[in-house]
Tab-separated table of C-alpha atoms in Angstrom:
chain	number	residue	atom	x	y	z
A	26	UNK	CA	1.825	-0.027	42.866
A	27	UNK	CA	1.614	2.518	40.032
A	28	UNK	CA	4.148	4.812	41.727
A	29	UNK	CA	6.438	1.851	42.385
A	30	UNK	CA	6.154	0.777	38.737
A	31	UNK	CA	7.124	4.295	37.613
A	32	UNK	CA	10.139	4.172	39.923
A	33	UNK	CA	11.232	0.739	38.673
A	34	UNK	CA	10.882	1.768	35.022
A	35	UNK	CA	12.930	4.931	35.553
A	36	UNK	CA	15.647	3.107	37.493
A	37	UNK	CA	15.860	0.340	34.869
A	38	UNK	CA	16.414	2.926	32.137
A	39	UNK	CA	19.144	4.620	34.177
A	40	UNK	CA	20.892	1.312	34.842
A	41	UNK	CA	20.696	0.348	31.161
A	42	UNK	CA	22.365	3.627	30.178
A	43	UNK	CA	25.101	3.391	32.828
A	44	UNK	CA	25.941	-0.289	32.390
A	45	UNK	CA	26.851	-2.464	29.438
A	46	UNK	CA	24.640	-5.312	30.613
A	47	UNK	CA	21.531	-6.645	28.941
A	48	UNK	CA	18.307	-4.630	29.364
A	49	UNK	CA	16.709	-7.586	31.152
A	50	UNK	CA	19.510	-7.520	33.729
A	51	UNK	CA	18.929	-3.802	34.314
A	52	UNK	CA	15.230	-4.494	34.835
A	53	UNK	CA	15.890	-7.260	37.364
A	54	UNK	CA	18.317	-5.024	39.253
A	55	UNK	CA	15.801	-2.174	39.334
A	56	UNK	CA	13.081	-4.465	40.688
A	57	UNK	CA	15.419	-5.835	43.362
A	58	UNK	CA	16.376	-2.298	44.451
A	59	UNK	CA	12.719	-1.259	44.640
A	60	UNK	CA	11.792	-4.269	46.761
A	61	UNK	CA	14.707	-3.749	49.159
A	62	UNK	CA	13.807	-0.075	49.601
A	63	UNK	CA	10.246	-0.814	50.749
A	64	UNK	CA	10.062	-1.257	54.493
A	65	UNK	CA	6.791	-3.195	54.387
A	66	UNK	CA	8.021	-5.515	51.628
A	67	UNK	CA	5.997	-7.187	48.905
A	68	UNK	CA	4.311	-10.561	48.649
A	69	UNK	CA	5.691	-13.022	46.107
A	70	UNK	CA	2.689	-12.413	43.845
A	71	UNK	CA	3.118	-8.635	44.112
A	72	UNK	CA	6.774	-9.040	43.125
A	73	UNK	CA	5.873	-11.207	40.109
A	74	UNK	CA	3.194	-8.717	39.049
A	75	UNK	CA	5.657	-5.834	39.396
A	76	UNK	CA	8.263	-7.597	37.248
A	77	UNK	CA	5.706	-8.430	34.560
A	78	UNK	CA	4.257	-4.902	34.488
A	79	UNK	CA	7.735	-3.338	34.306
A	80	UNK	CA	8.734	-5.756	31.529
A	81	UNK	CA	5.573	-4.895	29.550
A	82	UNK	CA	6.204	-1.175	29.964
A	83	UNK	CA	9.863	-1.303	28.956
A	84	UNK	CA	9.868	-4.006	26.284
A	85	UNK	CA	6.231	-4.164	25.202
A	86	UNK	CA	3.213	-1.912	24.984
A	87	UNK	CA	2.507	-1.307	28.641
A	88	UNK	CA	-0.938	-2.062	29.984
A	89	UNK	CA	-2.073	-3.255	26.548
A	90	UNK	CA	0.553	-6.006	26.383
A	91	UNK	CA	-1.477	-8.615	28.343
A	92	UNK	CA	-4.342	-8.080	25.886
A	93	UNK	CA	-1.964	-8.422	22.937
A	94	UNK	CA	-0.533	-11.616	24.453
A	95	UNK	CA	-3.994	-13.158	24.955
A	96	UNK	CA	-4.532	-15.392	21.906
A	97	UNK	CA	-8.306	-15.550	22.532
A	98	UNK	CA	-8.650	-11.801	21.844
A	99	UNK	CA	-9.292	-10.929	18.196
A	100	UNK	CA	-9.402	-7.145	18.381
A	101	UNK	CA	-8.715	-4.332	20.834
A	102	UNK	CA	-10.136	-0.835	20.529
A	103	UNK	CA	-9.893	2.287	22.650
A	104	UNK	CA	-12.360	5.175	22.575
A	105	UNK	CA	-10.739	7.102	25.405
A	106	UNK	CA	-9.748	6.763	29.094
A	107	UNK	CA	-11.761	3.958	30.684
A	108	UNK	CA	-13.153	2.976	27.287
A	109	UNK	CA	-11.071	-0.082	26.333
A	110	UNK	CA	-12.898	-2.880	24.525
A	111	UNK	CA	-11.972	-6.310	23.190
A	112	UNK	CA	-13.586	-8.894	20.928
A	113	UNK	CA	-13.528	-12.605	21.683
A	114	UNK	CA	-15.081	-15.050	19.209
A	115	UNK	CA	-16.748	-12.110	17.476
A	116	UNK	CA	-18.388	-10.805	20.688
A	117	UNK	CA	-17.505	-7.296	21.961
A	118	UNK	CA	-16.645	-6.901	25.663
A	119	UNK	CA	-15.690	-3.851	27.757
A	120	UNK	CA	-12.588	-4.266	29.925
A	121	UNK	CA	-11.798	-2.759	33.324
A	122	UNK	CA	-8.578	-1.247	31.983
A	123	UNK	CA	-8.193	2.527	32.419
A	124	UNK	CA	-5.628	4.393	30.315
A	125	UNK	CA	-5.007	8.125	30.523
A	126	UNK	CA	-4.809	10.232	27.348
A	127	UNK	CA	-1.064	10.774	27.766
A	128	UNK	CA	-0.490	7.055	28.253
A	129	UNK	CA	-2.522	6.250	25.120
A	130	UNK	CA	-0.605	8.727	22.965
A	131	UNK	CA	2.694	7.425	24.348
A	132	UNK	CA	1.770	3.846	23.454
A	133	UNK	CA	0.807	4.851	19.909
A	134	UNK	CA	4.078	6.739	19.476
A	135	UNK	CA	5.966	3.621	20.579
A	136	UNK	CA	3.966	1.449	18.176
A	137	UNK	CA	4.632	3.749	15.223
A	138	UNK	CA	8.333	4.376	15.934
A	139	UNK	CA	9.713	1.359	13.978
A	140	UNK	CA	7.196	1.700	11.123
A	141	UNK	CA	8.275	5.101	9.799
A	142	UNK	CA	4.627	6.179	9.645
A	143	UNK	CA	3.526	9.483	11.130
A	144	UNK	CA	0.481	10.862	12.903
A	145	UNK	CA	-0.145	14.607	13.284
A	146	UNK	CA	-2.700	17.301	12.491
A	147	UNK	CA	-1.814	17.220	8.802
A	148	UNK	CA	-2.121	13.414	8.756
A	149	UNK	CA	-4.665	12.503	11.466
A	150	UNK	CA	-5.144	8.874	10.347
A	151	UNK	CA	-2.592	6.093	10.290
A	152	UNK	CA	-2.467	2.374	9.487
A	153	UNK	CA	0.541	0.305	10.518
A	154	UNK	CA	1.619	-3.223	11.371
A	155	UNK	CA	2.802	-4.157	14.861
A	156	UNK	CA	5.751	-6.538	15.368
A	157	UNK	CA	3.408	-9.507	15.907
A	158	UNK	CA	1.570	-8.789	12.639
A	159	UNK	CA	-1.449	-7.088	14.210
A	160	UNK	CA	-2.914	-4.146	12.298
A	161	UNK	CA	-3.009	-0.756	14.009
A	162	UNK	CA	-5.406	2.029	13.027
A	163	UNK	CA	-5.439	5.389	14.837
A	164	UNK	CA	-7.479	8.582	14.468
A	165	UNK	CA	-6.728	11.692	16.522
A	166	UNK	CA	-8.657	14.871	17.444
A	167	UNK	CA	-10.027	17.094	16.037
A	168	UNK	CA	-11.196	14.403	13.627
A	169	UNK	CA	-12.435	12.510	16.692
A	170	UNK	CA	-14.435	14.504	19.226
A	171	UNK	CA	-12.109	14.474	22.232
A	172	UNK	CA	-9.879	11.406	22.531
A	173	UNK	CA	-7.636	9.271	20.357
A	174	UNK	CA	-9.433	6.347	18.706
A	175	UNK	CA	-7.350	3.186	18.380
A	176	UNK	CA	-8.101	-0.189	16.805
A	177	UNK	CA	-5.727	-3.141	16.918
A	178	UNK	CA	-6.806	-6.059	14.732
A	179	UNK	CA	-5.072	-9.283	15.699
A	180	UNK	CA	-4.700	-12.336	13.479
A	181	UNK	CA	-4.352	-16.071	14.151
A	182	UNK	CA	-0.850	-17.122	15.140
A	183	UNK	CA	-0.842	-19.652	12.323
A	184	UNK	CA	-2.408	-19.661	8.884
A	185	UNK	CA	-5.583	-21.744	8.806
A	186	UNK	CA	-6.099	-24.096	5.864
A	187	UNK	CA	-9.385	-24.948	4.180
A	188	UNK	CA	-9.235	-28.198	6.146
A	189	UNK	CA	-8.978	-26.231	9.396
A	190	UNK	CA	-11.975	-24.107	8.398
A	191	UNK	CA	-13.942	-27.278	7.656
A	192	UNK	CA	-13.049	-28.700	11.070
A	193	UNK	CA	-14.193	-25.447	12.690
A	194	UNK	CA	-17.504	-25.647	10.824
A	195	UNK	CA	-16.901	-22.454	8.837
A	196	UNK	CA	-17.139	-24.290	5.507
A	197	UNK	CA	-18.642	-27.607	4.464
A	198	UNK	CA	-16.734	-30.548	3.022
A	199	UNK	CA	-18.272	-29.782	-0.380
A	200	UNK	CA	-17.204	-26.128	-0.200
A	201	UNK	CA	-13.689	-27.150	0.800
A	202	UNK	CA	-13.272	-29.493	-2.180
A	203	UNK	CA	-14.843	-27.010	-4.610
A	204	UNK	CA	-12.705	-24.062	-3.482
A	205	UNK	CA	-9.479	-26.085	-3.409
A	206	UNK	CA	-10.098	-27.232	-6.981
A	207	UNK	CA	-10.954	-23.676	-8.084
A	208	UNK	CA	-7.698	-22.279	-6.705
A	209	UNK	CA	-5.636	-25.063	-8.219
A	210	UNK	CA	-7.248	-24.416	-11.623
A	211	UNK	CA	-6.284	-20.734	-11.411
A	212	UNK	CA	-9.783	-19.291	-11.020
A	213	UNK	CA	-10.083	-15.587	-10.201
A	214	UNK	CA	-11.789	-15.258	-6.820
A	215	UNK	CA	-13.340	-12.374	-4.882
A	216	UNK	CA	-13.625	-12.958	-1.132
A	217	UNK	CA	-16.393	-10.683	0.154
A	218	UNK	CA	-17.986	-9.864	3.479
A	219	UNK	CA	-18.453	-7.226	6.151
A	220	UNK	CA	-15.824	-6.088	8.638
A	221	UNK	CA	-14.668	-8.923	10.937
A	222	UNK	CA	-16.417	-11.533	8.770
A	223	UNK	CA	-13.182	-13.474	8.270
A	224	UNK	CA	-12.270	-12.398	4.731
A	225	UNK	CA	-8.506	-12.342	5.295
A	226	UNK	CA	-8.611	-15.713	7.063
A	227	UNK	CA	-10.434	-17.278	4.113
A	228	UNK	CA	-8.115	-15.546	1.646
A	229	UNK	CA	-5.034	-16.965	3.381
A	230	UNK	CA	-6.640	-20.423	3.482
A	231	UNK	CA	-7.221	-20.257	-0.281
A	232	UNK	CA	-3.582	-19.258	-0.827
A	233	UNK	CA	-2.499	-22.424	0.991
A	234	UNK	CA	-3.927	-24.409	-1.936
A	235	UNK	CA	-1.559	-22.802	-4.452
A	236	UNK	CA	1.283	-24.977	-5.673
A	237	UNK	CA	4.709	-24.279	-4.188
A	238	UNK	CA	6.077	-23.842	-7.713
A	239	UNK	CA	4.005	-20.679	-8.271
A	240	UNK	CA	5.215	-17.142	-7.547
A	241	UNK	CA	2.744	-15.135	-5.457
A	242	UNK	CA	2.917	-11.342	-5.277
A	243	UNK	CA	0.590	-9.710	-2.736
A	244	UNK	CA	-0.206	-6.008	-2.356
A	245	UNK	CA	-2.177	-4.348	0.448
A	246	UNK	CA	-2.430	-1.179	2.533
A	247	UNK	CA	-0.806	-2.752	5.607
A	248	UNK	CA	0.657	-6.227	5.903
A	249	UNK	CA	-2.050	-8.752	6.808
A	250	UNK	CA	-1.790	-11.504	4.210
A	251	UNK	CA	0.371	-14.472	5.166
A	252	UNK	CA	1.631	-17.321	3.010
A	253	UNK	CA	3.527	-20.262	4.479
A	254	UNK	CA	6.526	-21.198	2.389
A	255	UNK	CA	6.763	-21.005	-1.354
A	256	UNK	CA	7.826	-18.152	-3.622
A	257	UNK	CA	6.054	-15.091	-2.178
A	258	UNK	CA	6.697	-11.344	-2.215
A	259	UNK	CA	4.558	-9.024	-0.052
A	260	UNK	CA	4.256	-5.253	-0.577
A	261	UNK	CA	2.340	-2.538	1.277
A	262	UNK	CA	1.425	1.075	0.566
A	263	UNK	CA	3.279	4.078	2.009
A	264	UNK	CA	2.095	7.471	3.225
A	265	UNK	CA	3.565	10.691	1.793
A	266	UNK	CA	6.235	12.341	3.930
A	267	UNK	CA	6.040	15.785	5.539
A	268	UNK	CA	6.779	17.406	2.159
A	269	UNK	CA	3.852	15.532	0.608
A	270	UNK	CA	6.009	13.258	-1.542
A	271	UNK	CA	6.985	9.610	-1.428
A	272	UNK	CA	3.470	8.154	-1.386
A	273	UNK	CA	3.089	4.653	-2.816
A	274	UNK	CA	-0.531	3.850	-3.635
A	275	UNK	CA	-2.238	0.508	-4.111
A	276	UNK	CA	-2.670	1.331	-7.797
A	277	UNK	CA	1.092	1.762	-8.114
A	278	UNK	CA	1.750	-1.498	-6.297
A	279	UNK	CA	-0.526	-3.476	-8.622
A	280	UNK	CA	1.309	-2.091	-11.632
A	281	UNK	CA	4.700	-2.853	-10.075
A	282	UNK	CA	3.591	-6.362	-9.156
A	283	UNK	CA	3.028	-7.150	-12.833
A	284	UNK	CA	6.745	-6.530	-13.464
A	285	UNK	CA	7.787	-9.086	-10.821
A	286	UNK	CA	6.991	-12.255	-12.783
A	287	UNK	CA	3.955	-13.291	-10.712
A	288	UNK	CA	1.942	-16.382	-11.499
A	289	UNK	CA	-0.690	-15.303	-8.946
A	290	UNK	CA	-1.658	-11.741	-7.935
A	291	UNK	CA	-3.224	-11.134	-4.517
A	292	UNK	CA	-4.784	-7.805	-3.511
A	293	UNK	CA	-5.516	-7.403	0.187
A	294	UNK	CA	-8.604	-5.289	-0.300
A	295	UNK	CA	-10.123	-3.407	-3.201
A	296	UNK	CA	-11.731	-0.138	-2.086
A	297	UNK	CA	-11.298	2.468	-4.797
A	298	UNK	CA	-9.923	3.051	-8.297
A	299	UNK	CA	-7.323	0.279	-7.921
A	300	UNK	CA	-10.178	-2.036	-8.944
A	301	UNK	CA	-9.507	-0.933	-12.529
A	302	UNK	CA	-5.839	-1.934	-12.349
A	303	UNK	CA	-6.844	-5.267	-10.828
A	304	UNK	CA	-9.306	-5.993	-13.649
A	305	UNK	CA	-6.740	-5.067	-16.290
A	306	UNK	CA	-4.220	-7.419	-14.663
A	307	UNK	CA	-6.713	-10.269	-14.475
A	308	UNK	CA	-7.837	-9.620	-18.038
A	309	UNK	CA	-4.250	-10.221	-19.186
A	310	UNK	CA	-4.507	-13.846	-18.080
A	311	UNK	CA	-2.879	-13.521	-14.639
A	312	UNK	CA	-4.870	-15.440	-11.985
A	313	UNK	CA	-5.734	-13.458	-8.881
A	314	UNK	CA	-7.524	-13.410	-5.538
A	315	UNK	CA	-8.666	-10.351	-3.608
A	316	UNK	CA	-11.065	-9.232	-0.880
A	317	UNK	CA	-13.839	-6.654	-0.975
A	318	UNK	CA	-16.333	-5.280	1.550
A	319	UNK	CA	-19.955	-6.113	0.718
A	320	UNK	CA	-23.242	-7.287	2.213
A	321	UNK	CA	-23.624	-10.237	-0.155
A	322	UNK	CA	-21.947	-11.956	-3.071
A	323	UNK	CA	-24.263	-10.168	-5.512
A	324	UNK	CA	-23.356	-6.824	-3.920
A	325	UNK	CA	-19.668	-7.669	-4.327
A	326	UNK	CA	-20.153	-8.048	-8.071
A	327	UNK	CA	-22.092	-4.773	-8.231
A	328	UNK	CA	-19.325	-3.037	-6.296
A	329	UNK	CA	-16.462	-4.388	-8.414
A	330	UNK	CA	-18.395	-3.133	-11.456
A	331	UNK	CA	-18.686	0.354	-9.911
A	332	UNK	CA	-15.279	0.994	-8.307
A	333	UNK	CA	-13.318	1.171	-11.598
A	334	UNK	CA	-15.463	4.144	-12.613
A	335	UNK	CA	-13.617	6.142	-9.926
A	336	UNK	CA	-10.465	5.928	-12.063
A	337	UNK	CA	-11.634	8.650	-14.451
A	338	UNK	CA	-14.331	9.892	-16.771
A	339	UNK	CA	-12.946	7.899	-19.681
A	340	UNK	CA	-13.852	4.633	-17.900
A	341	UNK	CA	-17.436	3.552	-18.579
A	342	UNK	CA	-19.714	0.711	-17.559
A	343	UNK	CA	-19.696	-0.528	-21.142
A	344	UNK	CA	-16.039	-1.459	-20.601
A	345	UNK	CA	-16.154	-2.487	-16.943
A	346	UNK	CA	-19.123	-4.894	-16.903
A	347	UNK	CA	-17.914	-7.174	-19.760
A	348	UNK	CA	-14.423	-7.094	-18.233
A	349	UNK	CA	-15.736	-8.190	-14.830
A	350	UNK	CA	-17.782	-10.921	-16.533
A	351	UNK	CA	-14.721	-12.299	-18.279
A	352	UNK	CA	-12.283	-11.824	-15.357
A	353	UNK	CA	-14.075	-12.806	-12.156
A	354	UNK	CA	-14.940	-16.494	-11.813
A	355	UNK	CA	-16.142	-16.842	-8.215
A	356	UNK	CA	-17.308	-14.786	-5.252
A	357	UNK	CA	-16.864	-16.378	-1.820
A	358	UNK	CA	-18.992	-14.528	0.728
A	359	UNK	CA	-18.179	-14.608	4.453
A	360	UNK	CA	-20.520	-13.743	7.310
A	361	UNK	CA	-20.186	-13.111	11.033
A	362	UNK	CA	-23.276	-14.473	12.768
A	363	UNK	CA	-24.868	-12.851	15.803
A	364	UNK	CA	-23.294	-15.512	18.035
A	365	UNK	CA	-19.811	-14.571	16.795
A	366	UNK	CA	-19.422	-17.614	14.527
A	367	UNK	CA	-17.917	-17.025	11.071
A	368	UNK	CA	-19.058	-18.983	8.020
A	369	UNK	CA	-18.804	-18.966	4.242
A	370	UNK	CA	-22.485	-18.323	3.579
A	371	UNK	CA	-22.515	-18.406	-0.218
A	372	UNK	CA	-20.423	-19.048	-3.294
A	373	UNK	CA	-21.399	-17.277	-6.499
A	374	UNK	CA	-20.226	-18.326	-9.950
A	375	UNK	CA	-19.792	-15.493	-12.464
A	376	UNK	CA	-19.831	-15.959	-16.230
A	377	UNK	CA	-20.084	-13.922	-19.410
A	378	UNK	CA	-23.089	-14.228	-21.694
A	379	UNK	CA	-22.242	-12.255	-24.803
A	380	UNK	CA	-21.529	-8.767	-23.490
A	381	UNK	CA	-23.518	-9.226	-20.286
A	382	UNK	CA	-22.768	-10.688	-16.869
A	383	UNK	CA	-24.610	-13.639	-15.343
A	384	UNK	CA	-24.329	-15.169	-11.881
A	385	UNK	CA	-25.378	-18.471	-10.360
A	386	UNK	CA	-25.202	-19.673	-6.771
A	387	UNK	CA	-23.115	-22.786	-6.228
A	388	UNK	CA	-24.990	-25.261	-4.042
A	389	UNK	CA	-22.723	-27.751	-2.259
């Protein structure tokens, strides 16, 4: 079947070049020719499988397309040929799919083609968004030992609200009411948690509570945040080109966002020195929400007090800690349990006491 699929794909491309018809018509013609040329014929199911596989190869992402189309799959990652894994409901599973190195590199090239992002020895890492909104991350040898490493993070097809999260059991009724009121009052919120804990999902649910009259400006490394309706502008970072110029950093985006008349600033994830720019923006009276990796809500506060120090030697804790105390109102911590269930495990209230920072857990 693999040889037949190769033949159909090649013939479909030839027909598309020679004719002025639609690509789908060229594909159907190529499949019909392939079936007629086989003396032993194909069963109806074999024919349907051939059409679907050829369609995925020509118009989608080949053997990965069925995994991308499966809404129950949250993430796909590839460690090498025969090492394709998926996550369902937070649980990792190994698939039977086998992809050769050349096929993997070809799929990545196809995924990156419309994004303008590059991957080579001088730039061996890349983050990009796929057409369906999934986030792609790739690392190539010799950074990896032998094979390309690929992660595709998928996101829910629709934005979940706080009410949806309550119905799923991820938050309680008390947490839902408290968080909705906090967003509507313009509180500054950190959403914390480990990888795959559901930070972006919770962030997007919080954004659903913002009034439609507000202007939201979001900045992130690759597009993940989604807002339904309203006045919203989304921006993402950009890699430098081959000459080493043209880079747009998260720090630059935060500064540019302040010139766009926002009433709410959203930062996809704070990892480095951009934490300083975020604090300065929040300290000016602009409400904001962002995510941060941490093991607990207390650790999130410790981290947001440390990251601004990366901005330069002239930034000291004596400035950062009082600024965090006056800027950050709440930390919402997300956890992924061992059974794959995601919950908001704690909410921490942050306040300033003179020049120091105090925290208190919110019990709901």
